[in-house]
XYZ file of C-alpha atoms in Angstrom:
633
model
C 56.447 55.343 89.369
C 59.054 58.092 89.775
C 60.519 59.229 93.095
C 61.020 62.985 93.485
C 62.149 63.222 97.109
C 65.745 64.052 96.182
C 64.696 66.413 93.410
C 62.720 68.757 95.660
C 65.644 69.164 98.070
C 67.997 69.761 95.132
C 65.653 72.408 93.726
C 65.631 74.384 97.011
C 69.432 74.278 97.258
C 69.807 75.232 93.599
C 67.410 78.154 94.000
C 69.254 79.498 97.047
C 72.655 79.057 95.411
C 71.468 80.826 92.251
C 70.117 83.778 94.254
C 73.406 83.970 96.152
C 75.426 83.751 92.959
C 73.408 86.363 91.044
C 73.433 88.794 93.966
C 77.247 88.944 94.135
C 79.644 90.690 91.787
C 81.828 88.317 89.816
C 84.750 89.009 87.536
C 83.699 88.758 83.874
C 85.859 85.678 83.251
C 85.173 82.444 81.354
C 85.157 80.450 84.576
C 82.454 82.585 86.175
C 80.466 82.659 82.930
C 80.449 78.873 82.666
C 79.516 78.467 86.330
C 76.408 80.587 85.866
C 75.565 78.729 82.667
C 75.965 75.492 84.607
C 73.445 76.708 87.168
C 71.020 77.597 84.373
C 71.408 74.209 82.677
C 70.834 72.468 86.008
C 67.600 74.437 86.422
C 66.437 73.384 82.975
C 67.412 69.766 83.525
C 65.829 69.512 86.968
C 62.535 71.189 86.062
C 61.972 69.323 82.814
C 63.132 66.029 84.330
C 60.175 66.248 86.706
C 57.729 67.656 84.150
C 58.567 65.174 81.406
C 58.457 62.235 83.857
C 55.014 63.233 85.133
C 53.632 63.973 81.674
C 54.974 60.714 80.254
C 53.099 58.780 82.958
C 49.888 60.664 82.044
C 50.608 60.924 78.311
C 46.940 60.651 77.417
C 46.274 64.073 78.907
C 48.795 65.899 76.714
C 49.377 66.343 73.037
C 52.411 64.660 71.417
C 53.891 68.097 70.684
C 53.945 69.028 74.383
C 55.438 65.657 75.306
C 58.156 65.974 72.654
C 58.981 69.535 73.776
C 59.333 68.640 77.450
C 61.452 65.558 76.798
C 63.670 67.426 74.335
C 64.291 70.212 76.831
C 65.206 67.647 79.474
C 67.669 65.832 77.196
C 69.171 69.089 75.953
C 69.690 70.267 79.527
C 71.169 66.860 80.405
C 73.795 66.844 77.645
C 74.657 70.564 77.775
C 75.106 70.280 81.531
C 77.965 67.837 80.941
C 79.568 70.132 78.392
C 79.247 73.210 80.622
C 80.713 71.408 83.618
C 83.696 70.338 81.516
C 84.049 73.899 80.189
C 84.025 75.202 83.754
C 86.818 72.825 84.785
C 88.802 73.679 81.650
C 88.501 77.440 82.374
C 89.444 76.857 86.021
C 92.565 74.885 85.101
C 93.519 77.408 82.406
C 93.482 80.170 85.029
C 96.002 78.281 87.142
C 98.489 77.297 84.451
C 99.503 78.038 80.889
C 98.711 74.553 79.578
C 96.836 74.141 76.330
C 93.487 72.435 76.710
C 91.596 70.386 74.176
C 91.039 71.903 70.725
C 87.782 73.847 70.698
C 86.368 71.827 67.850
C 86.989 68.576 69.735
C 85.424 69.745 72.996
C 82.327 71.156 71.266
C 81.734 68.605 68.540
C 80.143 65.838 70.726
C 77.544 68.140 72.326
C 76.657 69.721 68.982
C 76.218 66.340 67.292
C 74.091 64.997 70.121
C 72.011 68.197 70.136
C 71.179 67.595 66.470
C 70.322 63.951 67.195
C 68.009 64.968 70.057
C 66.236 67.596 67.971
C 65.814 65.121 65.127
C 64.193 62.559 67.418
C 60.773 63.986 66.631
C 61.321 62.542 63.148
C 63.868 59.753 63.619
C 63.030 58.571 67.136
C 66.768 58.108 67.708
C 66.882 59.159 71.379
C 63.188 58.771 72.189
C 59.808 58.610 70.515
C 56.197 58.940 71.563
C 53.306 56.940 70.237
C 49.856 55.981 71.427
C 51.398 53.880 74.185
C 53.398 56.848 75.458
C 57.157 57.516 75.870
C 59.800 55.030 74.604
C 63.587 55.148 74.544
C 65.057 55.160 71.050
C 67.772 53.000 69.530
C 70.420 55.674 70.178
C 69.297 56.415 73.737
C 72.584 55.203 75.272
C 74.387 57.997 73.420
C 73.447 60.413 76.199
C 75.422 58.284 78.687
C 78.385 57.738 76.395
C 78.336 61.485 75.796
C 78.429 62.098 79.561
C 81.292 59.611 80.038
C 83.233 61.245 77.198
C 83.078 64.618 78.928
C 84.074 62.939 82.178
C 87.189 61.720 80.375
C 87.794 65.251 79.086
C 87.393 66.581 82.638
C 89.817 64.006 84.011
C 92.355 64.906 81.333
C 92.188 68.613 82.201
C 92.260 67.884 85.934
C 95.388 65.757 85.661
C 97.146 68.492 83.666
C 96.084 71.186 86.094
C 96.963 69.305 89.268
C 100.561 68.995 88.105
C 100.914 72.705 88.888
C 101.918 73.755 92.404
C 99.269 76.455 92.708
C 96.562 74.151 94.091
C 95.897 73.685 97.791
C 95.097 70.240 99.183
C 91.441 71.205 99.584
C 91.254 72.408 95.973
C 92.825 69.195 94.686
C 90.436 67.094 96.741
C 87.471 69.171 95.540
C 88.420 68.886 91.876
C 88.892 65.112 91.988
C 86.002 64.567 94.405
C 83.579 66.310 92.058
C 84.774 64.089 89.216
C 84.156 60.840 91.126
C 80.754 62.015 92.401
C 79.646 62.610 88.806
C 80.886 59.197 87.728
C 78.912 57.513 90.509
C 75.870 59.667 89.710
C 75.778 58.603 86.062
C 76.097 54.929 86.996
C 73.194 55.255 89.439
C 71.149 57.115 86.810
C 71.677 54.318 84.290
C 70.542 51.553 86.613
C 67.913 53.286 88.753
C 65.996 55.497 86.326
C 62.777 55.753 88.383
C 64.810 57.515 91.121
C 65.569 61.032 89.923
C 68.829 61.302 91.893
C 71.164 62.540 89.159
C 70.207 66.131 89.900
C 71.151 65.576 93.535
C 74.586 64.314 92.513
C 75.038 67.338 90.278
C 73.928 69.718 93.009
C 76.543 68.185 95.304
C 79.180 68.797 92.636
C 78.035 72.390 92.116
C 78.156 73.028 95.862
C 81.715 71.654 96.021
C 82.734 73.881 93.121
C 81.136 76.910 94.720
C 82.718 76.532 98.136
C 86.128 75.499 96.778
C 86.472 77.933 93.871
C 83.483 80.218 93.281
C 82.993 82.094 96.520
C 83.651 85.690 95.370
C 85.246 86.493 98.717
C 88.246 84.444 97.559
C 88.915 87.144 94.945
C 88.771 90.129 97.295
C 91.387 91.831 99.397
C 89.968 91.709 102.913
C 91.109 95.171 103.930
C 89.904 97.101 100.898
C 87.208 95.085 99.136
C 89.148 95.439 95.860
C 90.374 92.464 93.851
C 93.379 90.768 95.397
C 96.570 89.931 93.528
C 95.479 86.397 92.557
C 92.202 87.667 91.121
C 94.017 90.448 89.275
C 96.352 87.889 87.683
C 93.391 85.746 86.611
C 91.608 88.729 85.099
C 94.719 89.915 83.253
C 95.089 86.452 81.752
C 91.428 86.515 80.728
C 91.751 89.972 79.151
C 94.891 88.973 77.288
C 93.136 85.936 75.812
C 90.607 88.315 74.210
C 93.137 90.782 72.767
C 94.536 94.132 73.893
C 93.672 95.533 77.301
C 94.402 98.681 79.315
C 96.000 99.083 82.716
C 96.371 102.220 84.804
C 98.449 101.583 87.945
C 98.762 103.874 90.948
C 101.195 103.746 93.880
C 101.090 105.854 97.020
C 104.429 107.624 97.381
C 106.495 106.844 100.488
C 103.936 104.267 101.578
C 106.082 102.770 104.352
C 106.850 106.199 105.805
C 103.174 107.219 105.595
C 102.136 104.054 107.394
C 104.652 104.832 110.149
C 103.464 108.447 110.334
C 99.698 107.834 110.318
C 99.579 104.340 111.812
C 98.394 101.012 110.394
C 94.664 101.518 111.055
C 94.654 105.026 109.568
C 96.425 103.887 106.406
C 94.051 100.948 106.026
C 91.103 103.346 106.253
C 92.770 105.611 103.690
C 93.323 102.722 101.261
C 89.660 101.747 101.655
C 88.659 105.330 100.850
C 90.827 105.329 97.721
C 89.334 101.993 96.636
C 85.797 103.336 96.983
C 86.751 106.472 95.055
C 88.207 104.457 92.159
C 85.152 102.196 92.044
C 82.799 105.172 92.072
C 84.509 107.264 89.392
C 85.686 104.371 87.186
C 82.831 101.847 87.194
C 83.916 100.495 83.803
C 87.183 99.236 85.324
C 87.990 96.373 87.659
C 89.898 97.743 90.678
C 92.622 95.638 92.295
C 94.850 96.245 95.302
C 98.184 94.412 95.226
C 99.642 95.545 98.598
C 102.166 98.228 99.576
C 99.936 101.067 98.364
C 99.604 99.775 94.774
C 96.266 99.911 92.904
C 95.395 98.614 89.425
C 92.574 99.695 87.116
C 91.885 97.090 84.407
C 89.586 97.184 81.391
C 89.508 95.732 77.868
C 88.651 99.175 76.448
C 91.165 101.950 75.659
C 91.697 104.419 78.519
C 92.411 108.147 78.487
C 95.541 107.885 80.634
C 96.238 111.604 80.688
C 92.728 112.467 81.844
C 92.837 109.838 84.612
C 96.236 111.062 85.824
C 95.078 114.683 85.945
C 91.913 113.666 87.775
C 93.835 111.686 90.408
C 96.478 114.394 90.816
C 93.699 116.890 91.479
C 92.051 114.542 93.997
C 95.339 113.965 95.811
C 95.602 117.687 96.518
C 92.793 117.267 99.048
C 93.009 115.059 102.150
C 91.219 111.711 102.358
C 88.465 112.213 104.899
C 86.485 109.771 106.951
C 85.535 109.027 110.568
C 88.692 109.946 112.472
C 90.527 110.042 109.123
C 92.512 112.907 107.631
C 95.344 111.770 105.347
C 97.486 113.754 102.938
C 98.908 111.449 100.269
C 100.583 111.704 96.872
C 100.812 109.151 94.084
C 102.766 108.083 91.000
C 101.503 106.185 87.964
C 102.275 103.558 85.328
C 100.246 102.779 82.191
C 99.944 99.935 79.695
C 97.904 99.282 76.569
C 98.372 96.128 74.537
C 98.708 92.394 75.145
C 101.149 90.431 77.254
C 104.632 90.010 75.757
C 105.417 86.504 74.439
C 106.171 83.909 77.126
C 104.974 86.323 79.824
C 102.553 85.091 82.471
C 100.033 87.341 84.182
C 101.974 87.062 87.440
C 105.159 88.160 85.719
C 103.212 91.079 84.298
C 102.269 92.082 87.842
C 105.990 92.021 88.686
C 106.579 94.313 85.696
C 103.881 96.636 86.984
C 105.460 96.760 90.443
C 108.831 97.595 88.848
C 107.222 100.332 86.757
C 105.603 101.847 89.837
C 108.920 101.794 91.687
C 110.496 103.691 88.807
C 107.572 106.117 88.676
C 107.846 106.837 92.397
C 111.624 107.174 92.241
C 111.626 109.657 89.342
C 108.216 111.286 89.990
C 106.985 110.551 86.476
C 104.341 108.554 84.629
C 105.941 105.353 83.365
C 104.632 103.809 80.168
C 105.381 100.092 80.358
C 107.506 98.840 77.452
C 109.960 96.117 76.453
C 112.964 97.590 78.294
C 110.973 97.733 81.503
C 109.876 94.123 81.060
C 113.525 93.110 80.607
C 114.456 94.972 83.808
C 111.641 93.245 85.677
C 112.827 89.867 84.362
C 116.259 90.741 85.682
C 114.736 91.575 89.074
C 112.905 88.225 89.098
C 116.128 86.407 88.240
C 117.932 88.216 91.055
C 115.209 87.258 93.516
C 115.544 83.633 92.440
C 119.339 83.878 92.770
C 119.000 85.245 96.310
C 116.580 82.448 97.193
C 119.031 79.864 95.824
C 121.920 81.387 97.733
C 119.964 81.351 100.998
C 118.734 77.798 100.429
C 122.250 76.563 99.589
C 123.985 78.885 102.099
C 126.396 80.218 99.472
C 126.509 83.889 100.500
C 130.154 84.830 101.058
C 131.568 87.297 103.563
C 134.271 89.838 102.759
C 136.031 92.003 105.324
C 137.023 95.654 104.928
C 139.675 96.978 107.362
C 138.928 99.732 109.883
C 141.894 101.979 110.676
C 142.231 103.478 114.159
C 143.675 106.994 113.967
C 144.874 106.907 117.583
C 146.343 103.414 117.343
C 147.659 104.090 113.830
C 146.833 100.571 112.735
C 143.981 98.324 111.661
C 141.770 97.768 114.712
C 138.729 96.091 113.229
C 136.845 95.070 110.113
C 133.360 95.434 108.692
C 131.790 92.166 107.564
C 130.172 92.607 104.127
C 128.079 90.158 102.114
C 128.903 89.169 98.542
C 126.867 87.065 96.128
C 128.234 85.399 93.002
C 125.533 83.440 91.197
C 126.366 80.717 88.675
C 123.830 82.084 86.208
C 123.947 85.853 86.801
C 127.524 86.292 87.964
C 128.369 88.986 90.535
C 125.311 90.746 91.965
C 126.010 94.069 93.732
C 125.279 93.934 97.477
C 122.891 96.891 97.459
C 120.866 95.080 94.786
C 120.581 91.638 96.371
C 120.129 93.002 99.904
C 117.289 95.256 98.741
C 115.790 92.258 96.923
C 115.985 90.163 100.093
C 114.302 92.941 102.059
C 111.455 93.165 99.547
C 110.989 89.386 99.387
C 111.086 88.941 103.172
C 114.207 86.734 103.215
C 116.545 89.352 104.702
C 116.326 87.801 108.189
C 117.612 84.435 106.928
C 120.252 86.191 104.875
C 121.416 88.304 107.817
C 121.639 85.308 110.125
C 123.724 83.351 107.592
C 126.123 86.293 107.282
C 126.364 86.538 111.066
C 127.021 82.797 111.361
C 129.914 83.077 108.888
C 131.297 86.029 110.856
C 131.095 83.917 114.024
C 132.903 81.094 112.250
C 135.672 83.491 111.178
C 136.010 84.820 114.742
C 136.070 81.299 116.161
C 138.757 80.197 113.696
C 141.016 83.224 114.271
C 141.943 84.827 117.556
C 140.948 88.429 116.925
C 143.114 89.813 119.724
C 146.237 88.258 118.216
C 145.239 89.810 114.893
C 144.974 93.167 116.649
C 141.229 93.466 116.065
C 138.862 94.839 118.679
C 135.565 94.124 116.911
C 133.938 92.801 113.795
C 131.247 95.189 112.542
C 127.962 93.547 111.458
C 125.207 95.349 109.547
C 121.622 94.792 110.685
C 118.760 95.437 108.286
C 115.852 97.612 109.490
C 113.554 94.680 108.769
C 115.667 92.392 110.956
C 115.407 94.908 113.799
C 111.598 94.765 113.635
C 111.781 91.117 114.711
C 111.389 90.918 118.496
C 113.354 87.625 118.510
C 116.338 88.915 116.531
C 118.650 89.360 119.530
C 117.828 85.929 120.932
C 118.604 84.225 117.634
C 121.900 86.104 117.192
C 122.941 85.101 120.704
C 122.133 81.451 119.960
C 124.177 81.533 116.743
C 127.154 83.082 118.550
C 126.872 80.481 121.301
C 126.962 77.656 118.730
C 130.408 78.871 117.620
C 131.599 79.680 121.125
C 132.024 83.356 120.279
C 131.027 86.038 122.822
C 128.610 88.694 121.548
C 131.024 91.413 122.732
C 133.144 90.431 119.721
C 130.742 92.344 117.502
C 129.774 95.934 116.876
C 126.322 96.046 115.259
C 125.680 98.763 112.697
C 122.143 100.043 112.115
C 120.975 102.834 109.812
C 118.957 105.885 110.771
C 115.833 104.469 109.099
C 115.862 101.666 111.691
C 115.237 104.127 114.504
C 111.558 104.472 113.596
C 110.982 100.969 115.062
C 111.880 102.363 118.474
C 110.193 99.917 120.854
C 111.415 96.665 119.287
C 114.812 98.176 118.533
C 115.282 99.087 122.195
C 114.381 95.528 123.209
C 116.934 94.030 120.830
C 119.657 96.557 121.726
C 119.210 95.936 125.450
C 119.451 92.164 125.014
C 122.633 92.372 122.929
C 124.236 95.060 125.109
C 123.549 92.953 128.194
C 125.734 90.337 126.481
C 128.471 92.905 125.837
C 127.779 94.050 122.265
C 128.167 97.667 121.154
C 126.219 99.599 118.534
C 127.137 102.002 115.759
C 124.878 104.347 113.801
C 125.632 103.720 110.123
C 125.387 106.166 107.180
C 124.835 109.253 109.324
C 123.872 112.179 107.124
C 121.622 110.286 104.681
C 118.513 109.571 106.777
C 115.711 111.556 108.388
C 116.777 111.275 112.026
C 117.647 114.232 114.235
C 120.249 114.532 116.963
C 117.632 114.265 119.714
C 116.483 110.884 118.420
C 120.088 109.665 118.076
C 120.806 110.771 121.644
C 118.060 108.424 122.890
C 120.032 105.356 121.784
C 123.302 104.103 123.316
C 125.488 104.318 120.205
C 129.194 104.060 120.919
C 130.106 105.111 117.399
C 128.670 107.312 114.635
C 129.652 106.422 111.043
C 129.707 109.440 108.725
C 128.366 108.557 105.280
C 130.906 108.735 102.461
C 128.885 111.376 100.596
C 129.023 113.570 103.715
C 132.784 113.025 103.972
C 133.449 113.730 100.293
C 131.402 116.920 100.403
C 133.568 118.184 103.248
C 136.801 117.250 101.490
C 135.652 119.029 98.322
C 134.154 122.191 99.868
C 135.657 122.480 103.353
C 132.311 123.588 104.797
C 132.319 123.686 108.609
C 129.262 121.450 109.155
C 131.218 118.191 109.401
C 133.846 119.487 111.882
C 131.031 120.825 114.063
C 129.268 117.435 113.995
C 132.469 115.558 114.894
C 133.101 117.955 117.784
C 129.557 117.502 119.084
C 129.862 113.706 118.980
C 133.188 113.891 120.805
C 131.538 116.053 123.464
C 128.927 113.308 123.868
C 131.682 110.728 124.326
C 130.985 108.963 121.020
C 133.574 107.816 118.534
C 133.258 108.806 114.868
C 134.039 106.696 111.826
C 134.595 108.318 108.429
C 133.662 106.181 105.408
C 134.831 106.627 101.831
C 138.508 107.482 102.524
C 140.193 107.090 99.147
C 143.365 109.238 99.331
C 146.102 110.062 101.794
C 144.911 113.679 101.856
C 141.418 112.588 102.908
C 142.889 110.362 105.629
C 145.005 113.193 107.027
C 142.146 115.673 106.863
C 139.665 113.458 108.718
C 142.296 112.455 111.253
C 142.996 116.114 111.990
C 139.277 116.660 112.598
C 139.399 114.062 115.354
C 137.718 111.091 113.631
C 138.584 107.917 115.535
C 138.210 105.335 112.756
C 138.743 105.569 108.998
C 137.396 103.205 106.364
C 137.794 103.189 102.608
C 139.682 102.044 99.531
C 142.777 104.015 100.630
C 143.343 101.262 103.182
C 141.802 98.353 101.299
C 138.828 97.161 99.351
C 136.664 94.484 101.022
C 138.655 91.226 100.942
C 137.792 87.520 101.152
C 138.665 85.924 104.487
C 142.080 84.503 103.562
C 143.148 87.614 101.674
C 142.131 89.723 104.659
C 144.315 87.611 106.956
C 147.240 87.992 104.541
C 146.599 91.746 104.416
C 146.828 91.984 108.218
C 150.155 90.159 108.253
C 151.591 92.620 105.739
C 150.503 95.724 107.626
C 152.794 97.726 109.885
C 151.687 100.462 112.335
């Protein structure tokens, strides 16, 4: 007498899960293919488990051929289900790491051999046979269990390899191992309680765990756009590369950060959604991914007509993106690739290459075809990012000081604190490079606070007044200024070293002024503690004089390119600007002073502070102190 209570509940759950799975769009990857095959094999196994059990009990009512067919289909579903579940786990692990799995011949040989043995049972009776007395287990019946245990061992082997990678969450690790142990218990119960058809229930529990932990298609989608997210794009690129050459057409919205500031976050999100829908509609043969910061990817295994796609998108960008309360004018730049991944290149590294290519395309307003030189540059960028992360973790960023010459005092009256990074592996990394890298990676706040702490330590160790210094100038990144807690943290750091905030003059660039509300909050907090502010690199940004007038800058720093242009051409724009700042009661600092003639010229214009190689290059702390001792008014 067989008990089907568990089987009926499993069938309902399996039916609902299959409908849900087939109604959603899945990436055409091995993992998703094997999951759907696993659902199909579970259907076959469950249905013919019940049918064969019932028919075997009433064998007199059915012909031997029907009995053999039903039992064969059950056993085939039973053994292929084990193979497909292992194949699913192997594909899942392969997506997460570059490890080599079992040889294909080894993973497929057991199921193929047992399939032949099952099919031959109608002649040999190896797994089962049917006679006048009904169904009987054959001499090789236990092979189906040893076969299942073998694939459990294979699954455990792949799981152990995969879980050594750091890409798994705790829930994913628990799900992977939990499914393994549930199957082991299920097979043991099946061996010793055959009248209770519970093995399908154990398998349904495993399939549910796999679905909710790994298979929910929402895990692959970017929530804002509905396109593939970066993780899904990396998985698909790896899948495509395993099959051979593939094509990529990448698009980036030009000046994305500025557009987001201009139109607002909600408007830009709506615009990105509109672009996603457009790409899906007009390129249904491609998988569309959105990898943040206005970057889209179109992926397909087939060759693409890059020129045609570029012309089509350029034409579309001439018109605004419309929608409810939406009217955006945007432009774009492009990068293309056709081929396979370079040796030793992961899919995630390839996405870094793509981002670098799009940066180059946007910078030069061209279509960038991705090639070996670009990959090398992207590798360099990755190495720099790792070097910056190491320096921040180990607190090895150094500070250098460049003197500031007061034209009225006719002596050095201050110094600008500058960051320098010398990595053991990469050597000297230019400050504009590693600071930009830190801004892109989101570590600029930590970097800036470490630089400020070292400046505080220098001020605490040396009496600035005795050195003749009024202030130390500190640069603040625009990203730092977006942090509403920036001023509070800087005040705490200064307090730890016993240095008053009025010791410092904080320099911010014109691009920072777009974050007006938070910037005002931070400026007020620091000015309440006695700090002063300087506008850095005037003449290179997008700000106007009215916006500058809204902020309490005590000093305006003229960018070196602005200064050099005046010294070379003598055009009256710079003198007029200096005069207007003087009328507003603001000091002016001229950067890039390299010769005595430049120093005299800018002094005659009325500039209050001069800075440049004519006085000194940036110096390490001890060399700067020695430099001050050598100077005479």
